[in-house]
Coordinates of C-alpha atoms in Angstrom, one line a residue:
M27 CA 17.4 50.7 31.1
A28 CA 20.5 50.3 29.0
L29 CA 20.2 46.4 29.1
T30 CA 16.5 46.7 28.1
G31 CA 17.4 48.8 25.1
C32 CA 20.2 46.4 23.8
G33 CA 17.9 43.5 23.9
Y34 CA 19.2 41.7 27.1
N35 CA 15.8 41.1 28.4
E36 CA 14.4 39.8 25.1
F37 CA 17.2 37.4 25.1
Q38 CA 16.3 36.1 28.5
S39 CA 12.6 35.8 27.3
L40 CA 13.4 34.0 23.9
D41 CA 16.0 31.7 25.6
E42 CA 13.4 30.5 28.1
Q43 CA 10.9 30.0 25.3
V44 CA 13.3 27.9 23.3
N45 CA 14.0 25.8 26.4
A46 CA 10.3 25.3 27.1
S47 CA 9.6 24.4 23.4
W48 CA 12.5 21.8 23.6
S49 CA 11.0 20.2 26.7
E50 CA 7.7 19.9 25.0
V51 CA 9.4 18.1 22.0
L52 CA 11.1 15.7 24.3
S53 CA 7.9 15.1 26.3
Q54 CA 6.1 14.0 23.1
Y55 CA 8.8 11.8 21.8
Q56 CA 8.8 10.1 25.3
R57 CA 5.1 9.7 25.1
R58 CA 5.5 7.9 21.7
S59 CA 8.4 5.7 23.1
D60 CA 6.2 4.6 26.0
L61 CA 3.3 3.6 23.7
I62 CA 5.6 1.3 21.5
P63 CA 6.0 -1.7 23.8
N64 CA 2.2 -2.0 24.1
I65 CA 1.8 -1.7 20.3
V66 CA 4.5 -4.3 19.7
N67 CA 3.1 -6.8 22.2
T68 CA -0.3 -6.5 20.7
V69 CA 0.8 -6.9 17.1
R70 CA 3.1 -9.8 18.2
G71 CA -0.1 -11.7 19.2
E72 CA -1.3 -11.8 15.7
A73 CA -0.3 -15.1 14.0
N74 CA 2.1 -14.8 11.1
F75 CA 2.6 -11.1 11.4
E76 CA 5.8 -9.9 9.7
Q77 CA 8.6 -10.3 12.2
E78 CA 11.0 -8.2 10.2
T79 CA 8.6 -5.1 10.5
L80 CA 8.3 -5.7 14.3
T81 CA 12.1 -6.0 14.6
K82 CA 12.8 -2.8 12.9
V83 CA 10.3 -1.0 15.3
V84 CA 12.0 -2.5 18.3
E85 CA 15.5 -1.7 17.0
A86 CA 14.5 1.9 16.0
R87 CA 13.1 2.5 19.4
A88 CA 16.2 1.1 21.2
K89 CA 18.3 3.4 18.9
A90 CA 16.3 6.4 19.7
T91 CA 16.3 5.9 23.5
S92 CA 19.9 5.1 23.6
I93 CA 20.8 8.7 22.8
Q94 CA 21.4 10.5 26.1
V95 CA 19.3 13.6 26.3
T96 CA 21.0 16.3 28.0
P97 CA 20.6 20.2 27.9
E98 CA 23.8 20.2 25.7
L99 CA 22.1 18.1 23.0
A100 CA 20.0 21.0 21.7
R101 CA 23.1 23.2 21.5
D102 CA 25.2 20.7 19.7
P103 CA 24.5 20.6 15.9
A104 CA 25.9 17.2 15.4
A105 CA 24.2 15.7 18.5
L106 CA 20.8 17.3 17.4
Q107 CA 21.2 15.9 13.9
K108 CA 21.8 12.4 15.3
F109 CA 19.0 12.7 17.6
Q110 CA 16.7 13.9 14.8
A111 CA 17.8 11.1 12.5
A112 CA 17.1 8.3 15.2
Q113 CA 13.6 9.7 15.8
G114 CA 13.0 10.0 12.1
E115 CA 13.9 6.3 11.6
L116 CA 11.5 5.4 14.4
S117 CA 8.7 7.3 12.7
S118 CA 9.4 5.4 9.4
A119 CA 9.4 2.1 11.2
L120 CA 6.1 2.8 12.9
S121 CA 4.6 4.0 9.7
R122 CA 5.7 0.8 8.1
L123 CA 4.1 -1.4 10.9
L124 CA 0.7 0.5 10.5
V125 CA 0.7 -0.1 6.7
V126 CA 1.5 -3.7 7.2
S127 CA -1.2 -4.1 9.9
E128 CA -3.9 -3.3 7.3
R129 CA -3.3 -6.8 5.9
Y130 CA -4.6 -8.5 9.1
P131 CA -8.4 -7.9 9.5
Q132 CA -8.4 -9.7 12.9
L133 CA -5.8 -7.1 14.2
Q134 CA -7.8 -4.3 12.8
A135 CA -10.8 -5.7 14.7
N136 CA -8.9 -5.7 18.0
Q137 CA -10.1 -2.9 20.3
G138 CA -6.9 -2.7 22.1
F139 CA -5.0 -2.3 18.9
R140 CA -7.4 0.3 17.6
D141 CA -7.1 2.3 20.7
L142 CA -3.3 2.1 20.6
R143 CA -3.3 3.3 17.1
V144 CA -5.4 6.2 17.9
Q145 CA -3.1 7.3 20.6
L146 CA 0.0 6.9 18.4
E147 CA -1.6 9.0 15.6
G148 CA -2.4 11.6 18.2
T149 CA 1.0 11.6 19.6
E150 CA 2.5 11.9 16.1
N151 CA 0.4 15.0 15.6
R152 CA 1.6 16.4 18.9
I153 CA 5.2 15.8 18.0
T154 CA 4.7 17.7 14.8
V155 CA 3.2 20.7 16.6
A156 CA 5.7 20.6 19.3
R157 CA 8.6 20.4 16.7
N158 CA 7.2 23.3 14.7
R159 CA 6.9 25.5 17.9
Y160 CA 10.5 24.7 18.7
I161 CA 11.7 25.5 15.2
K162 CA 9.9 29.0 15.4
S163 CA 11.2 29.7 18.8
V164 CA 14.8 28.9 17.7
Q165 CA 14.3 31.1 14.5
E166 CA 13.2 34.0 16.6
Y167 CA 16.1 33.6 19.0
N168 CA 18.6 33.2 16.1
V169 CA 17.4 36.4 14.4
L170 CA 17.9 38.3 17.7
T171 CA 21.3 36.9 17.9
R172 CA 22.3 38.0 14.4
R173 CA 20.5 41.3 14.1
F174 CA 22.2 44.6 14.8
P175 CA 22.5 46.0 17.5
T176 CA 21.4 43.0 19.6
N177 CA 24.2 41.0 18.1
L178 CA 26.6 43.1 20.1
T179 CA 24.7 42.0 23.2
A180 CA 25.0 38.5 22.1
K181 CA 28.7 38.7 21.8
I182 CA 29.1 40.4 25.2
F183 CA 26.9 38.0 27.1
G184 CA 27.8 34.8 25.2
Y185 CA 24.5 34.1 23.4
E186 CA 25.2 32.0 20.4
V187 CA 23.0 30.9 17.4
K188 CA 21.3 27.6 18.3
P189 CA 21.0 24.6 15.9
N190 CA 17.6 23.7 14.7
F191 CA 15.8 20.8 13.2
T192 CA 16.2 20.3 9.4
V193 CA 12.6 20.5 8.3
Q194 CA 13.0 19.0 4.9
N195 CA 15.1 16.0 6.1
E196 CA 12.7 15.4 9.0
A197 CA 9.6 15.5 6.5
A198 CA 11.3 13.0 4.3
I199 CA 12.2 10.6 7.0
S200 CA 8.8 10.8 8.6
A201 CA 6.8 10.2 5.4
P202 CA 5.0 6.9 5.4
P203 CA 6.6 4.4 3.1
T204 CA 4.9 3.3 -0.2
V205 CA 4.1 -0.3 0.1
N206 CA 2.6 -2.3 -2.8
F207 CA 1.5 -5.9 -1.9
D208 CA 0.3 -6.7 -5.5
K209 CA 2.3 -9.3 -7.2
P210 CA 4.2 -7.9 -10.3
A211 CA 2.5 -8.6 -13.5
A212 CA 4.0 -11.5 -15.5
P213 CA 5.9 -10.2 -18.6
P214 CA 3.9 -10.8 -21.8
A215 CA 4.8 -14.0 -23.6
T216 CA 7.2 -13.3 -26.6
A217 CA 5.7 -14.6 -29.9
P218 CA 8.0 -17.0 -31.7
A219 CA 9.9 -15.5 -34.4
P220 CA 8.6 -16.5 -37.9
A221 CA 10.7 -19.3 -39.6
P222 CA 12.9 -18.0 -42.4
A223 CA 11.2 -18.5 -45.9
A224 CA 12.7 -21.4 -47.8
S225 CA 15.0 -20.5 -50.6
P226 CA 13.8 -21.7 -54.1
A227 CA 15.3 -24.9 -55.3
S228 CA 18.2 -24.3 -57.7
N229 CA 17.8 -25.9 -61.2

């Protein structure tokens, strides 16, 4: 009864909720990572597709998957920030690829590419939902950790504040890039300066 009154059981519940939310975030990121090779292979089949765009997607995926995901990652602020940045770079590279693909009608007509695109867009939505749930779970846990008198229970049993996603940075990284394929307008021609008036002849 004493443990219940001091928030011990609530710590157990919220800690499990954070862990479950984190697992869902990882699951959705993995789902996206598994889709990328098929997308890259499909796009690569389009003649003259921008190789730089494909290269950035492949490199961003390699960077994101190179980060070893362990239970400690979610408890380490620096590691979580690195993980978040890598996933954000991958989101940006994929957004760029989808924007560039609009220039290729044959690719847009490819049923396989259209199906992959729908799956990718659905996965991005799931990532957003899962990440928001994780953010909320961590916030609830951290409030309990800091609030009196449950902060005393946190100190006794070693419950520490958990790091969280940086929402503003994540939103900025994930925003689709602005791409303008129009050629810049030529600067207006400068009219020639009028010739200086001739001085009157001296007598």
